[in-house]
Coordinates of C-alpha atoms in Angstrom, one line a residue:
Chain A
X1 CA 86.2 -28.3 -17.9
X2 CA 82.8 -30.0 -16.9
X3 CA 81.2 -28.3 -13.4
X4 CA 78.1 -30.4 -13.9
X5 CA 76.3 -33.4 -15.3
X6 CA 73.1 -34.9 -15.0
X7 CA 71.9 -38.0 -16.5
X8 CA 68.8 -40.2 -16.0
X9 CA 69.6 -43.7 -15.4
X10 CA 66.2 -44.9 -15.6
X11 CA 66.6 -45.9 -19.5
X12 CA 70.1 -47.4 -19.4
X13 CA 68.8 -51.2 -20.4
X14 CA 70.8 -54.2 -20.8
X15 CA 68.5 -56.1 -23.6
X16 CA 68.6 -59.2 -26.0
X17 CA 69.1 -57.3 -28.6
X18 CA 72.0 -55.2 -27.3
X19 CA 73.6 -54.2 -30.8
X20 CA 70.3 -53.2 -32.0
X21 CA 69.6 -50.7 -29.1
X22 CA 73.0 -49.2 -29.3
X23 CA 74.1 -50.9 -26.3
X24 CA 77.6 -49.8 -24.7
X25 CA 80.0 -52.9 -23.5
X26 CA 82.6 -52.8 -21.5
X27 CA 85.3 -55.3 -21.6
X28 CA 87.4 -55.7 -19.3
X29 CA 90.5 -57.6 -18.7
X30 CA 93.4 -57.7 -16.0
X31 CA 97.4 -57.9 -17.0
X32 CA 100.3 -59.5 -15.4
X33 CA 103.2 -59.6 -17.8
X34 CA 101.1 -60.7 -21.0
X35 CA 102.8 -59.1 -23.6
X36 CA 102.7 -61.7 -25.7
X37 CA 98.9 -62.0 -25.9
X38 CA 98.3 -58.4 -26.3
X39 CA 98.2 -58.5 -30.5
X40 CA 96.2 -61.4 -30.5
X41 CA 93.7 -60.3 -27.9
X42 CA 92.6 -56.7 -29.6
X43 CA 92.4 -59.1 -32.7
X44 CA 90.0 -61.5 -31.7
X45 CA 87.9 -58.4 -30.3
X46 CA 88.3 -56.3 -32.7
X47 CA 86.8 -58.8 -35.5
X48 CA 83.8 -59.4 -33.1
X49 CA 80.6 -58.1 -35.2
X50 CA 79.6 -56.3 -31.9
X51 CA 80.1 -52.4 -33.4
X52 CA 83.7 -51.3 -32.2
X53 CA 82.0 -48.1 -31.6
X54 CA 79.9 -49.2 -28.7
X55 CA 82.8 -51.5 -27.1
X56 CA 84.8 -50.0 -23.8
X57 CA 88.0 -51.2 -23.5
X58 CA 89.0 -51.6 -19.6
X59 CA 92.4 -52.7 -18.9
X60 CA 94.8 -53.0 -15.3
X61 CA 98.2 -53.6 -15.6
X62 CA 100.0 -55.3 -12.3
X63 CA 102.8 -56.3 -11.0
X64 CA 104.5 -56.5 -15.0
X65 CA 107.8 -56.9 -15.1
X66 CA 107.9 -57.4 -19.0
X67 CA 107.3 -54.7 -21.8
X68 CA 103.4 -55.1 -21.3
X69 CA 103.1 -51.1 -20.9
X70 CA 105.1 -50.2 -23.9
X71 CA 103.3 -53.0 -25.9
X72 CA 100.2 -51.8 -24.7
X73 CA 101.1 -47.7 -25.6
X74 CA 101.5 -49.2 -29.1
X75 CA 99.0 -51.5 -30.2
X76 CA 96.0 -48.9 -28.1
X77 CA 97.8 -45.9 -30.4
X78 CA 97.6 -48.0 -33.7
X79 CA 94.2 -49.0 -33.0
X80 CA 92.4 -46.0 -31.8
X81 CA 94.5 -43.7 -34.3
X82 CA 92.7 -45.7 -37.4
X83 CA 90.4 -43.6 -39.6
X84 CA 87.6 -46.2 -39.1
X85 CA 86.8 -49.0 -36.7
X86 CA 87.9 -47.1 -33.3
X87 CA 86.5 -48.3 -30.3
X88 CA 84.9 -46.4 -28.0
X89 CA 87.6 -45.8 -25.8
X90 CA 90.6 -47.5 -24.5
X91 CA 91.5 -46.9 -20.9
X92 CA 94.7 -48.7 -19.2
X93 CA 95.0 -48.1 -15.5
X94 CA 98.3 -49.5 -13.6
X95 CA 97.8 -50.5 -10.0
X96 CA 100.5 -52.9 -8.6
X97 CA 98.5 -55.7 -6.3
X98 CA 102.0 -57.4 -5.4
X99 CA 100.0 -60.7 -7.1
X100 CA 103.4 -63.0 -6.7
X101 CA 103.9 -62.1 -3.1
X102 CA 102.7 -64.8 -0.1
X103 CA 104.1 -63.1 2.9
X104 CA 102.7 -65.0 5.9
X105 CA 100.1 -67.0 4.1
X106 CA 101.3 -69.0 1.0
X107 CA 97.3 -71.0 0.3
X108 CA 95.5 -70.0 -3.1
X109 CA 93.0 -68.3 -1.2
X110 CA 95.5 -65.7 -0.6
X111 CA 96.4 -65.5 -4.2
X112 CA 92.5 -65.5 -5.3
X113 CA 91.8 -62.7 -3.1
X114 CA 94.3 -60.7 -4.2
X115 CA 93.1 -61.0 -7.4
X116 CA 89.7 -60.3 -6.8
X117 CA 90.5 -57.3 -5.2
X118 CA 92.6 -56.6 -8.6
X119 CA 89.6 -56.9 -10.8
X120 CA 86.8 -55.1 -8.6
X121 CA 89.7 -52.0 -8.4
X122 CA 89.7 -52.4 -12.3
X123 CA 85.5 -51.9 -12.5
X124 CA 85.2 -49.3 -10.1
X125 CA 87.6 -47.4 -12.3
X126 CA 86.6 -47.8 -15.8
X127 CA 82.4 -48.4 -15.4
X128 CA 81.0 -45.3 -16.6
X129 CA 77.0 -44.4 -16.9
X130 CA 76.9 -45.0 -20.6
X131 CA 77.8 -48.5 -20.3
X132 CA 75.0 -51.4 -20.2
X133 CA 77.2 -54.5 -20.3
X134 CA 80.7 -55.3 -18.4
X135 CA 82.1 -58.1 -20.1
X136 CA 85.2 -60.2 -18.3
X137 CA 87.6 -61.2 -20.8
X138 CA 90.4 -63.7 -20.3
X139 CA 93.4 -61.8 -22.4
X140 CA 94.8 -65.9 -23.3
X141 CA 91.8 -66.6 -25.3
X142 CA 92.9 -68.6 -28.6
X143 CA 89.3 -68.4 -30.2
X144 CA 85.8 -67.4 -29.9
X145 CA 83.2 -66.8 -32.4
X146 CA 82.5 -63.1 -33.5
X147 CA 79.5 -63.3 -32.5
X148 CA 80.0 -64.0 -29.1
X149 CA 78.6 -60.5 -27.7
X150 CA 75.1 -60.9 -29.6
X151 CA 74.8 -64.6 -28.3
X152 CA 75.4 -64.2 -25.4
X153 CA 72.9 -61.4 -24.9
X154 CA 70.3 -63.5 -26.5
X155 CA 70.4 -65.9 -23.6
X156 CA 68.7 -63.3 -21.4
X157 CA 70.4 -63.7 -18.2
X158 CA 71.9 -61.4 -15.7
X159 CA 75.7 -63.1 -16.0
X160 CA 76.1 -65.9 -18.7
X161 CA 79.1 -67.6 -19.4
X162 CA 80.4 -70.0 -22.9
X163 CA 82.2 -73.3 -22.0
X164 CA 85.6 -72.7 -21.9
X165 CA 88.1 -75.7 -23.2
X166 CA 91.8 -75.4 -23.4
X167 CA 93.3 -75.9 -27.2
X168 CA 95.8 -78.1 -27.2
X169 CA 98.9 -78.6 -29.7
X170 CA 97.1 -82.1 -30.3
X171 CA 93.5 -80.8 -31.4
X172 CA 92.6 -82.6 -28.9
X173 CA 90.2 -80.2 -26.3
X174 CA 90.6 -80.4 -22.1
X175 CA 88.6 -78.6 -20.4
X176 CA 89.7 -75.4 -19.0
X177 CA 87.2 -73.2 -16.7
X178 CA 86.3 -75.7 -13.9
X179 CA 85.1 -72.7 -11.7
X180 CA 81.5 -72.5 -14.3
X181 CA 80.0 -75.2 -11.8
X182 CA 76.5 -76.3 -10.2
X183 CA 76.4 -77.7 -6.5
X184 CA 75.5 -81.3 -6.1
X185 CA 74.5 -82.7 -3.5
X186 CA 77.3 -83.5 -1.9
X187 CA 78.5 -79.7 -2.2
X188 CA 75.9 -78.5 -0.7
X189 CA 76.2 -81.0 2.1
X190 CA 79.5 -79.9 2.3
X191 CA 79.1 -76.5 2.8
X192 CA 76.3 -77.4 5.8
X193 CA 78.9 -79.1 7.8
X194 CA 81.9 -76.5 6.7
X195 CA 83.2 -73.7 9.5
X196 CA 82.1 -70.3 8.8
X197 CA 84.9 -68.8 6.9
X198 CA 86.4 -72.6 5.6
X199 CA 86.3 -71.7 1.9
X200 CA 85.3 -74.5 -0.4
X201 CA 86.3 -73.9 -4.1
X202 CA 86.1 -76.7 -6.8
X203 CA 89.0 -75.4 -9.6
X204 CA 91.7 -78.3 -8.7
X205 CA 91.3 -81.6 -7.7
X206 CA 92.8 -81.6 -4.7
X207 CA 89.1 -79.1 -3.7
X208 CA 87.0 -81.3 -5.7
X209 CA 84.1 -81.8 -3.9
X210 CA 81.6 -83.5 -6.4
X211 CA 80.1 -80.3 -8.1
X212 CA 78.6 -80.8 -11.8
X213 CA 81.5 -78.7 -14.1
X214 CA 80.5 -77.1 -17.2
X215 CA 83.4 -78.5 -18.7
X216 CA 82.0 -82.2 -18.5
X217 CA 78.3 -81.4 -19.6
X218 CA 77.6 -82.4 -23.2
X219 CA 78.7 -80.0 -25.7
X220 CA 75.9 -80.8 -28.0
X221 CA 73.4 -79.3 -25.1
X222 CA 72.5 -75.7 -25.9
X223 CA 70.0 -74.9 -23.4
X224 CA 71.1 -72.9 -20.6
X225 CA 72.7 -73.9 -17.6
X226 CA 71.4 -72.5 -14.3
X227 CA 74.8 -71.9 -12.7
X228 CA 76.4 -71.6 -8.6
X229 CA 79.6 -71.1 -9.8
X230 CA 81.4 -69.0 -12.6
X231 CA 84.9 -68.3 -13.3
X232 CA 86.0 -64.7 -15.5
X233 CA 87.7 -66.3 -19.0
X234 CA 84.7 -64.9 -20.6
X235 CA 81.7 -63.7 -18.8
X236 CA 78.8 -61.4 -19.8
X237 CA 77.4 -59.4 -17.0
X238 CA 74.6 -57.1 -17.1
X239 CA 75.6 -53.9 -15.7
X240 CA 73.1 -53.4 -13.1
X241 CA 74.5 -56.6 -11.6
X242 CA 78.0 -54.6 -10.5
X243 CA 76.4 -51.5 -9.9
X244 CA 73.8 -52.7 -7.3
X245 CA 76.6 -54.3 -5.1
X246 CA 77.7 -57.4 -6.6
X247 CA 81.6 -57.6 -6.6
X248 CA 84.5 -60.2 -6.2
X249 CA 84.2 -60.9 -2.7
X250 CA 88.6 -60.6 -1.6
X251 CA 86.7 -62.1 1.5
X252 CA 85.1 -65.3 1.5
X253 CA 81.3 -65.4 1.1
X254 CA 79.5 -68.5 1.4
X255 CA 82.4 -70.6 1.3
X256 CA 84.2 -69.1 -1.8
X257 CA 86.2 -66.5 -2.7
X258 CA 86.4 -64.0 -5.9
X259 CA 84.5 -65.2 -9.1
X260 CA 82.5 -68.1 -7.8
X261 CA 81.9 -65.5 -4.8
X262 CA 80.6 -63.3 -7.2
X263 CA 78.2 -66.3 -8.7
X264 CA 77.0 -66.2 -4.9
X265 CA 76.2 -62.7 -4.5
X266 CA 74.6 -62.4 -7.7
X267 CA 71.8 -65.1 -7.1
X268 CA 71.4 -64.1 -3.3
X269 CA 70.4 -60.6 -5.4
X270 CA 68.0 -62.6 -7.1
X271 CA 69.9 -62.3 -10.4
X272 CA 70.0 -65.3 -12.6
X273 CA 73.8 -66.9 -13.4
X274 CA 73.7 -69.2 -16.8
X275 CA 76.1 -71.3 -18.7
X276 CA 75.9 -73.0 -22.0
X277 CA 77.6 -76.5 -22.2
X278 CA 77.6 -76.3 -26.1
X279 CA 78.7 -72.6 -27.0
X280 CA 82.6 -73.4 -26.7
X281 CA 85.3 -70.7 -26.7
X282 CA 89.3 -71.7 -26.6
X283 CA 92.1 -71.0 -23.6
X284 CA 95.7 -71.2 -25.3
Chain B
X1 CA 86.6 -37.1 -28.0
X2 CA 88.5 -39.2 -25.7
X3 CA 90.2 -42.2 -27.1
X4 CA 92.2 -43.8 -25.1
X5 CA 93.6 -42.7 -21.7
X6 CA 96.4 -43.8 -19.5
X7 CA 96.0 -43.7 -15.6
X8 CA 99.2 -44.5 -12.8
X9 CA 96.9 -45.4 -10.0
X10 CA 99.5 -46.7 -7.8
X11 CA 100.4 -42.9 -6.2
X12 CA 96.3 -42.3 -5.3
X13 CA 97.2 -41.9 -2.1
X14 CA 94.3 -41.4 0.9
X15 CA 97.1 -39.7 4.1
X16 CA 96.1 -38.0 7.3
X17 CA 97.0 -34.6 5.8
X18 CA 94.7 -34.3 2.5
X19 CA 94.2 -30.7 1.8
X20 CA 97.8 -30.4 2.3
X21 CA 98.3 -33.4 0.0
X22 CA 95.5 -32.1 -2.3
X23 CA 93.8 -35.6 -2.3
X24 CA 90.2 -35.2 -4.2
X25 CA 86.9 -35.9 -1.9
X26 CA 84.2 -38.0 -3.3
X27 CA 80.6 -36.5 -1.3
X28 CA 78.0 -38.8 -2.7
X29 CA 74.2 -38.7 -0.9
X30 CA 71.4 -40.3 -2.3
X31 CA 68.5 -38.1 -2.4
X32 CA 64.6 -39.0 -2.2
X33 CA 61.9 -36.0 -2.1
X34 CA 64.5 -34.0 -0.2
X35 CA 63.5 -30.4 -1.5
X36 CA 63.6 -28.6 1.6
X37 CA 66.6 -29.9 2.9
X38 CA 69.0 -28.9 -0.3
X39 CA 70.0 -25.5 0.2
X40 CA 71.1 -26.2 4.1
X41 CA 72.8 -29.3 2.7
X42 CA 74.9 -27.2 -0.4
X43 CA 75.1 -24.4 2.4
X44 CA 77.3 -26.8 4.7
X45 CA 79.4 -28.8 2.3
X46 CA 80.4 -24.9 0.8
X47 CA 81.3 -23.8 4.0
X48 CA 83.7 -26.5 5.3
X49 CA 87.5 -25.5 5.1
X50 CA 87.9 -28.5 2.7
X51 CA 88.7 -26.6 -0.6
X52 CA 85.8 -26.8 -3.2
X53 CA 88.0 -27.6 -6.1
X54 CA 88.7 -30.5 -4.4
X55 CA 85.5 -31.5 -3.7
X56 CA 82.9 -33.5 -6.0
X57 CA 79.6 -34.2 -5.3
X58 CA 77.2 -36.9 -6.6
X59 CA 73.8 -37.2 -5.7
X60 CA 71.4 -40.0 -6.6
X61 CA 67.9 -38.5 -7.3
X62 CA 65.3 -42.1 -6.4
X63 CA 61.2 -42.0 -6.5
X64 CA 61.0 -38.3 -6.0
X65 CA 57.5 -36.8 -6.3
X66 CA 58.2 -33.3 -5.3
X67 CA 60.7 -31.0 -6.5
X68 CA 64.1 -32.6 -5.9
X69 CA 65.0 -32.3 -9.5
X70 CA 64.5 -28.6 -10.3
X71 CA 65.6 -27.4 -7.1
X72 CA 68.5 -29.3 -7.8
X73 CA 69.3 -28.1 -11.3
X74 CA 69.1 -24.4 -9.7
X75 CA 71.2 -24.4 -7.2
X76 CA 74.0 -26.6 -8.9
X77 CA 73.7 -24.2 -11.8
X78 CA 74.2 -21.2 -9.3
X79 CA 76.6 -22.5 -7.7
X80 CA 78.9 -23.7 -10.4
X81 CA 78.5 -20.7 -12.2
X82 CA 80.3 -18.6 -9.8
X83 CA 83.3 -17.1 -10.4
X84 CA 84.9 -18.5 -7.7
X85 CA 84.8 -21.9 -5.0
X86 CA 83.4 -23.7 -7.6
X87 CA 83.3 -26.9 -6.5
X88 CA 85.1 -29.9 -8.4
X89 CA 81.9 -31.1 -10.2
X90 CA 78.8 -32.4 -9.2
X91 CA 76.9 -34.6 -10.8
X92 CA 73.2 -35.5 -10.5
X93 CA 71.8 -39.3 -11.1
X94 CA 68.3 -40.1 -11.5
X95 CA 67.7 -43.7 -10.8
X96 CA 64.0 -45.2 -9.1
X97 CA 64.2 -48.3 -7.1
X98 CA 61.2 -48.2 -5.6
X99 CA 61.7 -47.3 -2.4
X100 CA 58.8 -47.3 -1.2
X101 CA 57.1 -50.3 -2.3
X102 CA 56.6 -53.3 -0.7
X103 CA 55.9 -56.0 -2.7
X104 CA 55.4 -59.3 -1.1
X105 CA 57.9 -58.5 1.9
X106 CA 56.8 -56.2 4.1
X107 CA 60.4 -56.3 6.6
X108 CA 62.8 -53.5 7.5
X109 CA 65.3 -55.6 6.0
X110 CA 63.8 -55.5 2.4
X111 CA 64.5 -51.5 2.6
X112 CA 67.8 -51.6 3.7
X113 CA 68.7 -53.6 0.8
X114 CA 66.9 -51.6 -1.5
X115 CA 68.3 -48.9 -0.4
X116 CA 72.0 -50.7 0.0
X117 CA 71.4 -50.9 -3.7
X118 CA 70.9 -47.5 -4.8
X119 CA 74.4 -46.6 -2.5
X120 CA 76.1 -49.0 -4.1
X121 CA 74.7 -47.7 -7.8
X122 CA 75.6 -44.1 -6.7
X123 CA 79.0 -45.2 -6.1
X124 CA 80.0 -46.7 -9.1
X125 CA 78.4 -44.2 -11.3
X126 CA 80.3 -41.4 -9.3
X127 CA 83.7 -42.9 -8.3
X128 CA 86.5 -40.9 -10.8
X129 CA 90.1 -42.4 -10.8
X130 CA 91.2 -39.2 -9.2
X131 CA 89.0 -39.7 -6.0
X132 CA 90.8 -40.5 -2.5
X133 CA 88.1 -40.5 -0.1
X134 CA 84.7 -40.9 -0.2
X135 CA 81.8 -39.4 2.2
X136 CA 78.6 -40.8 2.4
X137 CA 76.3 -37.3 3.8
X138 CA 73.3 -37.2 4.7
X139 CA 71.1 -34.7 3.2
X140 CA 69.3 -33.8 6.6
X141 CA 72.3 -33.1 8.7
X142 CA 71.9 -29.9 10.7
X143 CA 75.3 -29.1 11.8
X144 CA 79.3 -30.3 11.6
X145 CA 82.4 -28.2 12.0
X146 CA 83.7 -27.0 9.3
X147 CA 87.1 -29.0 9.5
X148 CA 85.5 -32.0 9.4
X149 CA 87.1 -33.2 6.6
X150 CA 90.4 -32.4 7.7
X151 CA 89.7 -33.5 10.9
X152 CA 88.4 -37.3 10.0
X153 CA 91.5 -37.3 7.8
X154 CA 93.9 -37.1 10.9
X155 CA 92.0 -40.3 12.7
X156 CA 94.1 -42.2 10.1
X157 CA 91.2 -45.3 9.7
X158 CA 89.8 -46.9 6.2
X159 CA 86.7 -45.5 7.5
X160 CA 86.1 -42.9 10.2
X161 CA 82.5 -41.8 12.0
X162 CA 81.8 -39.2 13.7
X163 CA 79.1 -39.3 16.4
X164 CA 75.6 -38.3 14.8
X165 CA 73.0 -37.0 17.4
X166 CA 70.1 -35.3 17.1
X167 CA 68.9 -31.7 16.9
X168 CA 65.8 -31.2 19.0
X169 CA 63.6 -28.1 19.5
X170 CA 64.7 -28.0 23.0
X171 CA 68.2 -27.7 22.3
X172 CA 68.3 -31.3 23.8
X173 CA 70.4 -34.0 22.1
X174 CA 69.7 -37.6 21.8
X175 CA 71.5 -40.5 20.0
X176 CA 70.4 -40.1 16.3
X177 CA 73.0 -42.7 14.3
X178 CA 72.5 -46.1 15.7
X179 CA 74.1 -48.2 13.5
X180 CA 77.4 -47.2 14.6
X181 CA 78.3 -50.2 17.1
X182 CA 80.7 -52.4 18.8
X183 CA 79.9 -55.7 19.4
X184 CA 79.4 -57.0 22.9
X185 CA 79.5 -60.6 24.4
X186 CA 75.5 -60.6 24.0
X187 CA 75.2 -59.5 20.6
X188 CA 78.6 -62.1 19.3
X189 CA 76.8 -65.1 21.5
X190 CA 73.7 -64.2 19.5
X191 CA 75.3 -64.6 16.2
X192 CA 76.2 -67.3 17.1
X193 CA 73.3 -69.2 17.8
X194 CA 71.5 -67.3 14.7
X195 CA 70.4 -69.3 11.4
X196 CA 72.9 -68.2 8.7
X197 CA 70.5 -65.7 7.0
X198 CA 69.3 -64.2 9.9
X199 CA 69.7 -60.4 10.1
X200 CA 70.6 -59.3 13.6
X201 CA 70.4 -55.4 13.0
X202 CA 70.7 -53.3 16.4
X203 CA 68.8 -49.7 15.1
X204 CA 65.5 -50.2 16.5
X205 CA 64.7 -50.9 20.2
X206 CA 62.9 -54.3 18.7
X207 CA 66.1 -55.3 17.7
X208 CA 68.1 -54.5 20.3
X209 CA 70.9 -57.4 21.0
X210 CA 72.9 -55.2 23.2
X211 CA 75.6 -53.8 20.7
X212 CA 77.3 -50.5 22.3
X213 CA 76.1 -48.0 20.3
X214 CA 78.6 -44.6 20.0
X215 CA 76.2 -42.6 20.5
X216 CA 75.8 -43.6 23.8
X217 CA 79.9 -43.6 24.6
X218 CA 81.1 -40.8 26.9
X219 CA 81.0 -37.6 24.5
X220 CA 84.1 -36.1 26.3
X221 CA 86.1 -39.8 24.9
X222 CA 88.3 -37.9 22.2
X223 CA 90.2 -41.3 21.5
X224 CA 89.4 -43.2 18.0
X225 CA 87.0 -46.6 19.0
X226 CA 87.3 -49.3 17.2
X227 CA 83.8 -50.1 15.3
X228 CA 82.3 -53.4 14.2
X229 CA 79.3 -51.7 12.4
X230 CA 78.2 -48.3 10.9
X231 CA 75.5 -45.7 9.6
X232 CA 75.8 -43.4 6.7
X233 CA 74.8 -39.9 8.6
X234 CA 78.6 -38.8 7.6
X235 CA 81.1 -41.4 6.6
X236 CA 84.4 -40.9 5.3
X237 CA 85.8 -43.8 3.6
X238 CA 89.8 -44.2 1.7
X239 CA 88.5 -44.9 -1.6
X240 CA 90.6 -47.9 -2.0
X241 CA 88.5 -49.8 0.4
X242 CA 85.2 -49.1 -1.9
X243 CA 87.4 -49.5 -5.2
X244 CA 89.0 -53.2 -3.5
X245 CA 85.5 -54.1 -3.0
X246 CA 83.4 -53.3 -0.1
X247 CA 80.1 -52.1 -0.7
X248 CA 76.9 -52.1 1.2
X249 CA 75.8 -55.5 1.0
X250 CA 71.9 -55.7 -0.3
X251 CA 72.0 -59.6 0.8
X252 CA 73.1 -61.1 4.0
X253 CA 76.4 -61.0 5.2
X254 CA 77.7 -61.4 8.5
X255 CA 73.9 -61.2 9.6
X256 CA 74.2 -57.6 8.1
X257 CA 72.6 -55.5 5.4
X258 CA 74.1 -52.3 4.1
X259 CA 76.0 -50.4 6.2
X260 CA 76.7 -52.2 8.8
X261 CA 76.8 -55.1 6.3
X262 CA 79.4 -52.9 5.0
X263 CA 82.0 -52.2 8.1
X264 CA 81.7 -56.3 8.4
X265 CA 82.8 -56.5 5.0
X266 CA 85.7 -54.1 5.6
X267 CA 86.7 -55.4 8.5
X268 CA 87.3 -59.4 7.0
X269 CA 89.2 -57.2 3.8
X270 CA 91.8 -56.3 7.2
X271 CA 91.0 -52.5 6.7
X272 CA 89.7 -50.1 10.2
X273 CA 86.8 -49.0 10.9
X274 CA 86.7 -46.5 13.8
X275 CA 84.8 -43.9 15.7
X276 CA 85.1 -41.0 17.4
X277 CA 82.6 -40.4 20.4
X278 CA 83.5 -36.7 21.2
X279 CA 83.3 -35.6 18.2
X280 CA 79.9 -34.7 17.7
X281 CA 77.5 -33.9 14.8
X282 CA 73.5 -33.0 14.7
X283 CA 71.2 -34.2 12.9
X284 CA 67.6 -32.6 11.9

């Protein structure tokens, strides 16, 4: 049994070259019946080029009424039982948030609370002092390149987040994460004339109030984005960005709620929030 | 080495009867060239009824000049070497944030948010799955009872105060924790009419706007009193509340910073924040 510890936090960096300096990241990624994506989720991370061996592996299970536990008890068994190619460590934590249930209040603001709350239980639980990175991970990703990790690093920005587009049976591509998003203009005006707690999000078009979307930016641009808004399907954080305070507000903070709450709080930190309209990942 | 671990978080429980219950207590208390005031501080937290294997302790060691650290390594190392009321662990972080400078701001409000941030960094460096509660202590407290655990526990709020005053030579008291308020008409009308970034703090006669402060309530009032804003002198917090999200805010929110920035947050998350004007504890 440890009685003690001590450990000098002055050193732990978050760098662009994370891989070189033996970086920790931690990945984390919330459940809700997803059984099916499980197999193809520990794939796609575990052929990332990023060293298994410095890649955390945070997950909450909610609400599941599917085998997502038992399927989970597997796959993290095969996986960290291997001779080579473990990762770090693999922690699932189940926490029911009653997701599905509206009792009095049946708006998505409810729902996106709930959920924020979720995810900010989930980092409170698996963020330990050896890790540099927290990286939110959307567990129905179809495709992103290996490299992912390393690139996004090399952007050199406190959050960054890849364009996410949804792969359709047609090859055709949609986009897919509308809450990566700049204020306009006529946002911001918005927001001047909104009530105090009216909470003005952007992800459907019914809320569509003029903001520029990552999703419609050229995908030939590779210069980063300055960002107001960011969703979670993929999204590099530096550490020191959740551990100085900023969370997914379950309460609504400059007119949004959750992840593009977060986006807020990071920047009125003084952090920076980036996207970039031509690194494209895939949402089945 | 660990691997992989599996956590049930849905029976961490935070109930009125915690020893009983044997719910773990989270005492974190940021530390900055505190030397002198170490042993009295162990001294207390050893002495409450609160059983020691059921209390952890982290401290966050910031821009210390004298000797914080090796007094620190001594005593822990003493006091976790003993045979018996060992406490839980205690761990010691070393982190500088600068306290003390002031770069191009020169406000009491660039503090507070410095120092919101090393809170919140102490937090989710120390928080353990296993944690119920949380206490924010203040390293220069003078006195409580030694059920104060207990005793906080049976308010049955999120977050429970008790009434900090302070220790003179005289053996005369005065009001030491004045960020533990309730709003009045004044101070809500002033909010009001404030510029959204406006920090309207009440700790400092400059900024009085009229808030009733707890420390000047009737110390005979044994009843619980709803709070809209608190201090860290001794603050017992369910852990869920932290772990859903609310930390001390190091930007503007609700015209707070930090603590009290915190009890606002709590407050719009639906959780209770209350204090306890009778029950009294002194400060150095």
């Amino acid at each position: 049994m440890r009685h003690h510890n001590y450990m000098d936090l002055n050193d732990l960096n978050s760098t662009r070259f994370g891989k070189e300096a033996n970086e920790h990241v931690l990945v984390l990624t919330p459940l809700q019946n997803d059984e099916q994506y499980l197999d193809h989720y520990f794939e796609l991370l575990d052929k990332t080029n990023y060293p298994n061996h410095l890649i955390s592996i945070g997950l909450l299970v909610s609400d599941s009424t599917d085998d997502t536990l038992e399927k989970l008890y597997n796959t993290v068994h095969r996986l960290q039982n291997r001779w080579r190619n473990r990762f770090y460590e693999i922690d699932v934590y189940q926490k029911d948030f009653r997701l599905d249930e509206k009792p009095n209040d049946t708006s998505l603001n409810s729902r996106r609370a709930t959920l924020a709350r979720a995810k900010n239980f989930l980092l409170t639980a698996a963020l330990r002092e050896h890790h540099s990175w927290v990286a939110w991970v959307d567990v129905k990703l179809h495709s992103y390149p290996p490299t992912i990790f390393s690139d996004l690093m090399l952007v050199d920005g406190d959050v960054v987040v890849p364009n996410c587009l949804l792969k359709r049976q047609d090859d055709e591509f949609w986009g897919f994460d509308r809450n990566n998003w700049q204020e306009s203009d006529l946002s911001l005006e918005r927001q001047q004339n909104a009530a105090e707690h009216e909470v003005l999000m952007e992800d459907y078009n019914q809320y569509s109030i003029g903001r520029h979307l990552l999703v419609d930016m050229p995908t030939h641009q590779g210069t980063r984005i300055p960002l107001d808004g960011v969703g979670t399907t993929f999204t590099l954080v530096k550490a020191t960005v959740h551990r100085e305070g900023a969370v997914f507000p379950p309460f609504v903070y400059q007119h949004e709620l959750d992840s593009e709450g977060f986006a807020k709080m990071v920047k009125s930190m003084g952090f920076s929030v980036y996207g970039i309209p031509s690194y494209t990942i895939y949402h089945f």
